[in-house]
């Protein structure tokens, strides 16, 4: 429709005209503040909604502050942004919750549209929450910071001019300064975490792949998965459009190495496409969530047993073994030692096996890998049976045809 204007924004010149629209410094400043506030609000909503004491209270609080932000957005200043963020964080920090932190945390990463747009990902956040889990979705701002940081992190391999590096460093520094107040508020809050700097995210990505992977979401996608694992969300859905090559390289192709480094990681890649089967998508997500719940229950049992023996005035080891159904004293002694040295986090599994490229045999399959292999085997058997029936039907028709 020629009466509906389409505005094209890009970092490179596209020789397109946008009559009536002018990108000014004030508009860019307001846009950055809007993205910052939106990221904070989504983080707080997803963190609290699964545990809200009164159903609908988290959504109501979210809408209240988003409405206030819409009115302030055209003229956002550092002062008004900080004040609104402080009030919103305090409101979500004091929202009555029940059973906080008792559900598996499931991260969502992937291609930027499919990751954030509910229609594109078949409302994946709602699916996660309906299955009794907590969704964790990394923010939007990091995608732009990742794009700007490439001039610096890739200068040795791909080359970049000193002017472009200086410009991008200055822009990233300005954005970091703009979000510093909200980062400090999140750090002081009881429930929420401040996001990692983009330089720290790049450093994490180098553990697994080269920072020269800059197509699409590039190394940021891998860095987000590593960051989710580091922050207690080892269960991850990697969303991608069907046949999206960059995501297959930096997402799906890195899952094996992430599992080697972090045995507790539980990652599933899901293709989203208009022709893709929604039932298949749901089955893969539910399989991953079933593994997440089983892993959480196992770790909780270990932590409870170790805590029962390690704390003052605890029952004797034989009583604890009987209470928690532990057959041997050896694992209990090991759990107690780890718990005393490092708390519940020390019970987290450590990377197993030799580094990639060694002559070591492959590690035993995890429960998730065994279930995935079983699903593939059943799918192959089903396809085989369909082919046999089709051949039998074709032979039957050929037998009835006149010679």
Tab-separated table of C-alpha atoms in Angstrom:
chain	number	residue	atom	x	y	z
A	1	UNK	CA	0.000	0.000	0.000
A	2	UNK	CA	1.702	3.259	-1.090
A	3	UNK	CA	-0.017	5.133	1.746
A	4	UNK	CA	1.829	3.079	4.385
A	5	UNK	CA	5.408	4.361	4.661
A	6	UNK	CA	8.178	1.831	5.314
A	7	UNK	CA	11.243	3.269	7.020
A	8	UNK	CA	14.532	1.484	6.375
A	9	UNK	CA	17.256	1.835	9.019
A	10	UNK	CA	20.721	0.496	8.306
A	11	UNK	CA	24.317	1.213	9.242
A	12	UNK	CA	25.231	1.293	5.530
A	13	UNK	CA	23.867	3.572	2.822
A	14	UNK	CA	21.028	1.907	0.907
A	15	UNK	CA	20.158	4.862	-1.379
A	16	UNK	CA	16.609	4.859	-0.034
A	17	UNK	CA	14.548	7.931	0.758
A	18	UNK	CA	12.401	8.262	3.882
A	19	UNK	CA	10.334	11.431	3.354
A	20	UNK	CA	9.221	13.065	6.591
A	21	UNK	CA	11.615	11.018	8.736
A	22	UNK	CA	14.952	12.297	9.978
A	23	UNK	CA	17.282	10.376	12.274
A	24	UNK	CA	18.490	12.911	14.840
A	25	UNK	CA	20.805	12.507	17.872
A	26	UNK	CA	17.856	13.060	20.224
A	27	UNK	CA	15.854	10.349	18.467
A	28	UNK	CA	18.781	7.921	18.674
A	29	UNK	CA	19.230	8.700	22.383
A	30	UNK	CA	15.541	8.053	23.052
A	31	UNK	CA	15.709	4.803	21.041
A	32	UNK	CA	18.647	3.494	23.113
A	33	UNK	CA	16.841	4.298	26.362
A	34	UNK	CA	13.714	2.556	25.066
A	35	UNK	CA	15.652	-0.605	24.188
A	36	UNK	CA	17.376	-0.521	27.590
A	37	UNK	CA	14.100	-0.155	29.451
A	38	UNK	CA	12.421	-2.845	27.360
A	39	UNK	CA	15.239	-5.321	28.094
A	40	UNK	CA	14.991	-4.655	31.838
A	41	UNK	CA	11.209	-4.999	31.853
A	42	UNK	CA	11.232	-8.289	29.937
A	43	UNK	CA	13.919	-9.711	32.244
A	44	UNK	CA	11.865	-8.829	35.335
A	45	UNK	CA	8.600	-10.094	33.866
A	46	UNK	CA	10.013	-13.482	32.889
A	47	UNK	CA	11.794	-13.795	36.247
A	48	UNK	CA	8.690	-13.169	38.381
A	49	UNK	CA	5.670	-14.329	36.372
A	50	UNK	CA	6.151	-18.095	36.945
A	51	UNK	CA	6.058	-17.545	40.734
A	52	UNK	CA	3.494	-14.749	41.176
A	53	UNK	CA	1.339	-15.196	44.287
A	54	UNK	CA	-1.622	-13.528	42.547
A	55	UNK	CA	-2.166	-14.695	38.945
A	56	UNK	CA	-1.869	-11.786	36.534
A	57	UNK	CA	-0.061	-9.480	38.986
A	58	UNK	CA	3.248	-9.562	37.080
A	59	UNK	CA	1.566	-8.747	33.757
A	60	UNK	CA	-0.415	-5.925	35.387
A	61	UNK	CA	2.755	-4.419	36.855
A	62	UNK	CA	4.500	-4.791	33.493
A	63	UNK	CA	1.718	-2.969	31.642
A	64	UNK	CA	1.630	-0.189	34.252
A	65	UNK	CA	5.288	0.690	33.791
A	66	UNK	CA	5.283	0.166	30.036
A	67	UNK	CA	2.423	2.663	29.745
A	68	UNK	CA	4.434	5.192	31.740
A	69	UNK	CA	7.460	4.502	29.531
A	70	UNK	CA	5.433	5.104	26.349
A	71	UNK	CA	4.567	8.605	27.556
A	72	UNK	CA	8.174	9.400	28.504
A	73	UNK	CA	9.843	7.695	25.525
A	74	UNK	CA	9.922	10.652	23.066
A	75	UNK	CA	11.755	12.789	25.636
A	76	UNK	CA	13.692	10.226	27.662
A	77	UNK	CA	16.602	11.714	29.587
A	78	UNK	CA	19.157	10.016	31.809
A	79	UNK	CA	17.368	11.353	34.870
A	80	UNK	CA	13.825	10.324	33.849
A	81	UNK	CA	15.064	6.939	32.619
A	82	UNK	CA	16.901	6.245	35.885
A	83	UNK	CA	13.946	7.313	38.022
A	84	UNK	CA	11.461	5.159	36.113
A	85	UNK	CA	13.847	2.174	36.116
A	86	UNK	CA	14.418	2.509	39.867
A	87	UNK	CA	10.676	2.483	40.568
A	88	UNK	CA	10.052	-0.463	38.227
A	89	UNK	CA	12.893	-2.572	39.661
A	90	UNK	CA	11.727	-1.862	43.226
A	91	UNK	CA	8.145	-2.789	42.296
A	92	UNK	CA	9.169	-6.128	40.761
A	93	UNK	CA	11.693	-6.758	43.541
A	94	UNK	CA	8.890	-6.546	46.129
A	95	UNK	CA	6.192	-8.352	44.115
A	96	UNK	CA	4.811	-11.230	46.263
A	97	UNK	CA	6.056	-14.547	44.883
A	98	UNK	CA	5.583	-18.199	45.864
A	99	UNK	CA	8.272	-20.876	45.468
A	100	UNK	CA	10.759	-18.491	43.885
A	101	UNK	CA	13.658	-20.243	42.173
A	102	UNK	CA	12.232	-23.761	42.383
A	103	UNK	CA	11.553	-24.217	38.664
A	104	UNK	CA	14.036	-25.121	35.920
A	105	UNK	CA	15.342	-22.084	34.050
A	106	UNK	CA	15.079	-22.394	30.249
A	107	UNK	CA	16.982	-19.954	28.040
A	108	UNK	CA	15.930	-18.869	24.546
A	109	UNK	CA	18.551	-17.846	21.977
A	110	UNK	CA	18.693	-17.780	18.198
A	111	UNK	CA	17.985	-15.695	15.117
A	112	UNK	CA	16.856	-12.260	16.240
A	113	UNK	CA	13.325	-12.303	14.765
A	114	UNK	CA	12.498	-15.871	15.788
A	115	UNK	CA	14.025	-15.306	19.225
A	116	UNK	CA	11.892	-12.287	20.128
A	117	UNK	CA	8.696	-12.420	18.043
A	118	UNK	CA	5.994	-14.631	19.623
A	119	UNK	CA	4.344	-15.328	16.263
A	120	UNK	CA	7.645	-16.406	14.706
A	121	UNK	CA	8.503	-18.809	17.561
A	122	UNK	CA	4.972	-20.101	18.193
A	123	UNK	CA	4.862	-18.358	21.599
A	124	UNK	CA	7.810	-20.314	22.965
A	125	UNK	CA	7.901	-18.354	26.256
A	126	UNK	CA	4.274	-19.290	26.941
A	127	UNK	CA	5.105	-22.923	26.173
A	128	UNK	CA	8.028	-22.837	28.619
A	129	UNK	CA	5.930	-21.323	31.393
A	130	UNK	CA	2.967	-23.637	30.758
A	131	UNK	CA	5.352	-26.586	31.244
A	132	UNK	CA	6.268	-25.326	34.714
A	133	UNK	CA	9.564	-23.601	33.919
A	134	UNK	CA	11.057	-20.100	34.009
A	135	UNK	CA	12.026	-18.480	30.693
A	136	UNK	CA	15.285	-16.545	30.349
A	137	UNK	CA	15.655	-14.458	27.174
A	138	UNK	CA	18.860	-12.388	26.660
A	139	UNK	CA	18.215	-8.740	25.806
A	140	UNK	CA	18.019	-7.008	22.435
A	141	UNK	CA	20.682	-4.359	23.059
A	142	UNK	CA	23.538	-6.883	22.986
A	143	UNK	CA	22.802	-7.623	19.329
A	144	UNK	CA	23.640	-4.022	18.386
A	145	UNK	CA	26.664	-3.919	20.700
A	146	UNK	CA	27.910	-7.165	19.144
A	147	UNK	CA	27.671	-5.649	15.654
A	148	UNK	CA	29.615	-2.557	16.756
A	149	UNK	CA	32.285	-4.535	18.625
A	150	UNK	CA	33.278	-6.565	15.556
A	151	UNK	CA	35.502	-3.768	14.284
A	152	UNK	CA	37.719	-4.247	17.341
A	153	UNK	CA	37.559	-7.986	18.036
A	154	UNK	CA	38.195	-8.936	14.392
A	155	UNK	CA	40.875	-6.393	13.536
A	156	UNK	CA	43.760	-8.911	13.548
A	157	UNK	CA	42.049	-11.547	11.372
A	158	UNK	CA	39.798	-9.515	9.070
A	159	UNK	CA	41.224	-6.043	9.466
A	160	UNK	CA	39.542	-2.727	10.263
A	161	UNK	CA	40.545	0.897	10.129
A	162	UNK	CA	41.660	2.769	13.224
A	163	UNK	CA	38.906	5.320	12.593
A	164	UNK	CA	36.148	2.687	12.573
A	165	UNK	CA	37.514	1.067	15.745
A	166	UNK	CA	37.689	4.414	17.527
A	167	UNK	CA	34.164	5.318	16.431
A	168	UNK	CA	32.648	2.015	17.513
A	169	UNK	CA	34.531	2.070	20.832
A	170	UNK	CA	33.157	5.540	21.497
A	171	UNK	CA	29.587	4.466	20.692
A	172	UNK	CA	29.838	1.339	22.874
A	173	UNK	CA	31.281	3.462	25.690
A	174	UNK	CA	28.395	5.908	25.366
A	175	UNK	CA	25.810	3.116	25.503
A	176	UNK	CA	27.548	1.584	28.543
A	177	UNK	CA	27.417	4.995	30.233
A	178	UNK	CA	23.704	5.300	29.428
A	179	UNK	CA	22.885	1.933	30.980
A	180	UNK	CA	25.241	2.222	33.950
A	181	UNK	CA	22.502	3.475	36.346
A	182	UNK	CA	20.173	0.563	35.577
A	183	UNK	CA	23.065	-1.927	35.792
A	184	UNK	CA	23.830	-0.674	39.296
A	185	UNK	CA	20.157	-0.914	40.259
A	186	UNK	CA	19.972	-4.496	39.003
A	187	UNK	CA	23.167	-5.397	40.848
A	188	UNK	CA	21.701	-4.127	44.120
A	189	UNK	CA	18.356	-5.853	43.584
A	190	UNK	CA	17.465	-9.105	45.322
A	191	UNK	CA	16.068	-10.963	42.313
A	192	UNK	CA	17.719	-9.712	39.133
A	193	UNK	CA	21.143	-9.731	37.496
A	194	UNK	CA	22.934	-7.099	35.472
A	195	UNK	CA	23.896	-8.124	31.920
A	196	UNK	CA	27.508	-8.921	31.095
A	197	UNK	CA	29.523	-6.302	29.133
A	198	UNK	CA	29.859	-7.124	25.450
A	199	UNK	CA	33.641	-7.524	25.911
A	200	UNK	CA	33.012	-10.265	28.496
A	201	UNK	CA	30.567	-11.956	26.124
A	202	UNK	CA	33.198	-11.942	23.367
A	203	UNK	CA	35.717	-13.485	25.748
A	204	UNK	CA	33.283	-16.295	26.549
A	205	UNK	CA	32.668	-17.012	22.866
A	206	UNK	CA	36.406	-17.476	22.218
A	207	UNK	CA	36.281	-20.649	24.345
A	208	UNK	CA	34.327	-22.385	21.592
A	209	UNK	CA	34.687	-20.587	18.247
A	210	UNK	CA	36.425	-17.777	16.398
A	211	UNK	CA	35.112	-14.230	16.702
A	212	UNK	CA	35.362	-14.028	12.908
A	213	UNK	CA	31.945	-15.720	12.834
A	214	UNK	CA	30.039	-12.485	12.247
A	215	UNK	CA	27.204	-13.489	9.910
A	216	UNK	CA	23.749	-13.022	11.392
A	217	UNK	CA	23.919	-13.373	15.187
A	218	UNK	CA	27.458	-14.735	14.815
A	219	UNK	CA	29.551	-15.398	17.892
A	220	UNK	CA	26.988	-13.627	20.091
A	221	UNK	CA	24.641	-16.620	19.859
A	222	UNK	CA	27.301	-18.964	21.238
A	223	UNK	CA	28.263	-16.399	23.882
A	224	UNK	CA	24.636	-16.158	25.023
A	225	UNK	CA	24.439	-19.926	25.475
A	226	UNK	CA	27.650	-19.885	27.532
A	227	UNK	CA	26.345	-16.976	29.602
A	228	UNK	CA	23.050	-18.762	30.276
A	229	UNK	CA	24.932	-21.848	31.484
A	230	UNK	CA	27.121	-19.677	33.744
A	231	UNK	CA	24.035	-18.027	35.271
A	232	UNK	CA	22.057	-21.147	36.136
A	233	UNK	CA	20.088	-21.697	32.932
A	234	UNK	CA	21.768	-24.733	31.289
A	235	UNK	CA	18.503	-25.687	29.556
A	236	UNK	CA	18.445	-23.813	26.251
A	237	UNK	CA	16.205	-23.633	23.174
A	238	UNK	CA	18.166	-22.511	20.115
A	239	UNK	CA	15.576	-21.087	17.719
A	240	UNK	CA	16.368	-20.716	14.045
A	241	UNK	CA	14.592	-20.333	10.704
A	242	UNK	CA	14.663	-23.437	8.540
A	243	UNK	CA	17.983	-23.758	6.633
A	244	UNK	CA	19.528	-20.693	8.320
A	245	UNK	CA	23.200	-21.451	7.629
A	246	UNK	CA	24.803	-18.917	10.061
A	247	UNK	CA	22.730	-20.258	12.958
A	248	UNK	CA	23.661	-23.834	12.087
A	249	UNK	CA	27.336	-22.855	12.358
A	250	UNK	CA	27.265	-20.757	15.551
A	251	UNK	CA	24.276	-22.482	17.167
A	252	UNK	CA	23.579	-26.070	16.263
A	253	UNK	CA	27.197	-26.913	15.401
A	254	UNK	CA	28.493	-25.781	18.815
A	255	UNK	CA	26.074	-27.848	20.917
A	256	UNK	CA	28.342	-30.905	21.019
A	257	UNK	CA	31.317	-28.885	22.282
A	258	UNK	CA	29.143	-27.114	24.864
A	259	UNK	CA	27.950	-30.485	26.156
A	260	UNK	CA	31.547	-31.672	26.425
A	261	UNK	CA	32.583	-28.609	28.399
A	262	UNK	CA	29.389	-28.425	30.463
A	263	UNK	CA	27.865	-31.896	30.993
A	264	UNK	CA	24.868	-30.311	32.722
A	265	UNK	CA	23.956	-28.353	29.565
A	266	UNK	CA	20.662	-29.416	28.004
A	267	UNK	CA	20.309	-27.767	24.593
A	268	UNK	CA	17.834	-28.372	21.785
A	269	UNK	CA	17.828	-26.721	18.342
A	270	UNK	CA	14.348	-26.032	16.959
A	271	UNK	CA	13.647	-24.998	13.355
A	272	UNK	CA	10.787	-22.535	12.871
A	273	UNK	CA	9.266	-22.255	9.429
A	274	UNK	CA	5.709	-21.859	8.073
A	275	UNK	CA	5.946	-25.412	6.740
A	276	UNK	CA	7.450	-26.908	9.905
A	277	UNK	CA	5.356	-29.184	12.120
A	278	UNK	CA	4.324	-27.405	15.310
A	279	UNK	CA	3.777	-30.803	16.947
A	280	UNK	CA	7.404	-31.741	16.264
A	281	UNK	CA	8.586	-28.425	17.712
A	282	UNK	CA	6.540	-28.950	20.872
A	283	UNK	CA	7.729	-32.542	21.255
A	284	UNK	CA	11.385	-31.505	21.077
A	285	UNK	CA	10.842	-28.706	23.616
A	286	UNK	CA	8.890	-30.974	25.977
A	287	UNK	CA	11.600	-33.629	25.748
A	288	UNK	CA	14.220	-31.038	26.709
A	289	UNK	CA	12.065	-29.768	29.599
A	290	UNK	CA	11.518	-33.321	30.878
A	291	UNK	CA	15.300	-33.750	31.040
A	292	UNK	CA	15.616	-30.340	32.754
A	293	UNK	CA	13.144	-31.314	35.470
A	294	UNK	CA	14.873	-34.657	36.027
A	295	UNK	CA	18.279	-32.966	36.308
A	296	UNK	CA	16.912	-30.376	38.743
A	297	UNK	CA	15.340	-33.051	40.935
A	298	UNK	CA	18.611	-35.012	40.987
A	299	UNK	CA	20.671	-31.968	42.014
A	300	UNK	CA	18.128	-30.991	44.660
A	301	UNK	CA	18.346	-34.478	46.185
A	302	UNK	CA	22.160	-34.277	46.280
A	303	UNK	CA	22.090	-30.799	47.837
A	304	UNK	CA	19.494	-31.796	50.459
A	305	UNK	CA	21.490	-34.868	51.468
A	306	UNK	CA	24.761	-32.951	51.720
A	307	UNK	CA	23.094	-30.066	53.574
A	308	UNK	CA	21.493	-32.451	56.065
A	309	UNK	CA	24.907	-33.825	57.065
A	310	UNK	CA	27.009	-30.668	56.680
A	311	UNK	CA	24.969	-28.253	58.780
A	312	UNK	CA	25.226	-28.044	62.573
A	313	UNK	CA	22.976	-30.363	64.530
A	314	UNK	CA	22.349	-32.550	61.481
A	315	UNK	CA	21.429	-36.235	61.702
A	316	UNK	CA	24.152	-38.851	61.495
A	317	UNK	CA	25.150	-40.150	58.051
A	318	UNK	CA	23.228	-43.454	58.332
A	319	UNK	CA	20.050	-41.521	59.170
A	320	UNK	CA	20.611	-39.147	56.239
A	321	UNK	CA	21.251	-42.086	53.903
A	322	UNK	CA	17.983	-43.700	54.957
A	323	UNK	CA	16.059	-40.401	54.717
A	324	UNK	CA	17.241	-39.641	51.188
A	325	UNK	CA	17.387	-43.186	49.816
A	326	UNK	CA	21.179	-43.322	49.337
A	327	UNK	CA	22.498	-46.876	49.155
A	328	UNK	CA	26.231	-46.202	49.520
A	329	UNK	CA	28.159	-44.004	51.930
A	330	UNK	CA	30.856	-43.145	49.376
A	331	UNK	CA	28.833	-40.658	47.229
A	332	UNK	CA	27.403	-39.043	50.364
A	333	UNK	CA	30.892	-38.430	51.768
A	334	UNK	CA	31.938	-36.926	48.431
A	335	UNK	CA	28.865	-34.661	48.264
A	336	UNK	CA	29.422	-33.465	51.835
A	337	UNK	CA	33.057	-32.616	51.137
A	338	UNK	CA	32.118	-30.647	47.989
A	339	UNK	CA	29.252	-28.920	49.799
A	340	UNK	CA	31.503	-27.801	52.678
A	341	UNK	CA	34.133	-26.477	50.239
A	342	UNK	CA	31.907	-24.677	47.755
A	343	UNK	CA	28.257	-24.908	48.710
A	344	UNK	CA	25.501	-26.187	46.411
A	345	UNK	CA	27.315	-24.846	43.310
A	346	UNK	CA	30.167	-27.278	43.959
A	347	UNK	CA	27.784	-30.161	43.238
A	348	UNK	CA	27.491	-28.999	39.628
A	349	UNK	CA	29.040	-31.509	37.164
A	350	UNK	CA	32.507	-30.732	35.816
A	351	UNK	CA	33.561	-31.108	32.155
A	352	UNK	CA	34.505	-34.675	31.323
A	353	UNK	CA	36.754	-36.274	28.726
A	354	UNK	CA	39.786	-35.004	26.874
A	355	UNK	CA	39.796	-31.837	24.789
A	356	UNK	CA	38.527	-31.934	21.240
A	357	UNK	CA	40.965	-33.631	18.868
A	358	UNK	CA	42.342	-36.127	21.373
A	359	UNK	CA	42.300	-39.870	20.770
A	360	UNK	CA	39.950	-40.485	23.677
A	361	UNK	CA	36.813	-42.442	23.066
A	362	UNK	CA	33.526	-40.541	22.991
A	363	UNK	CA	31.901	-39.923	26.374
A	364	UNK	CA	28.810	-41.933	27.365
A	365	UNK	CA	25.583	-40.514	26.038
A	366	UNK	CA	23.511	-38.318	28.323
A	367	UNK	CA	19.862	-39.043	29.070
A	368	UNK	CA	18.822	-36.369	26.568
A	369	UNK	CA	21.054	-37.794	23.825
A	370	UNK	CA	19.655	-41.283	24.392
A	371	UNK	CA	16.087	-39.985	24.146
A	372	UNK	CA	16.905	-38.001	20.998
A	373	UNK	CA	18.473	-41.092	19.426
A	374	UNK	CA	15.366	-43.089	20.290
A	375	UNK	CA	13.116	-40.439	18.705
A	376	UNK	CA	15.216	-40.476	15.511
A	377	UNK	CA	15.120	-44.277	15.408
A	378	UNK	CA	11.340	-44.307	15.778
A	379	UNK	CA	10.982	-41.646	13.079
A	380	UNK	CA	13.192	-43.722	10.749
A	381	UNK	CA	11.158	-46.871	11.452
A	382	UNK	CA	7.949	-44.970	10.756
A	383	UNK	CA	9.325	-43.628	7.468
A	384	UNK	CA	10.466	-47.150	6.504
A	385	UNK	CA	7.021	-48.619	7.182
A	386	UNK	CA	5.386	-45.888	5.101
A	387	UNK	CA	7.741	-46.665	2.224
A	388	UNK	CA	6.999	-50.407	2.444
A	389	UNK	CA	3.247	-49.745	2.378
A	390	UNK	CA	3.661	-47.444	-0.600
A	391	UNK	CA	5.630	-50.107	-2.512
A	392	UNK	CA	3.051	-52.774	-1.658
A	393	UNK	CA	0.245	-50.510	-2.843
A	394	UNK	CA	2.124	-49.796	-6.078
A	395	UNK	CA	2.643	-53.532	-6.713
A	396	UNK	CA	-1.035	-54.182	-6.016
A	397	UNK	CA	-2.078	-51.533	-8.541
A	398	UNK	CA	0.347	-52.915	-11.114
A	399	UNK	CA	-1.111	-56.439	-10.625
A	400	UNK	CA	-4.640	-55.187	-11.272
A	401	UNK	CA	-3.726	-53.219	-14.416
A	402	UNK	CA	-4.414	-54.979	-17.790
A	403	UNK	CA	-1.407	-56.586	-19.442
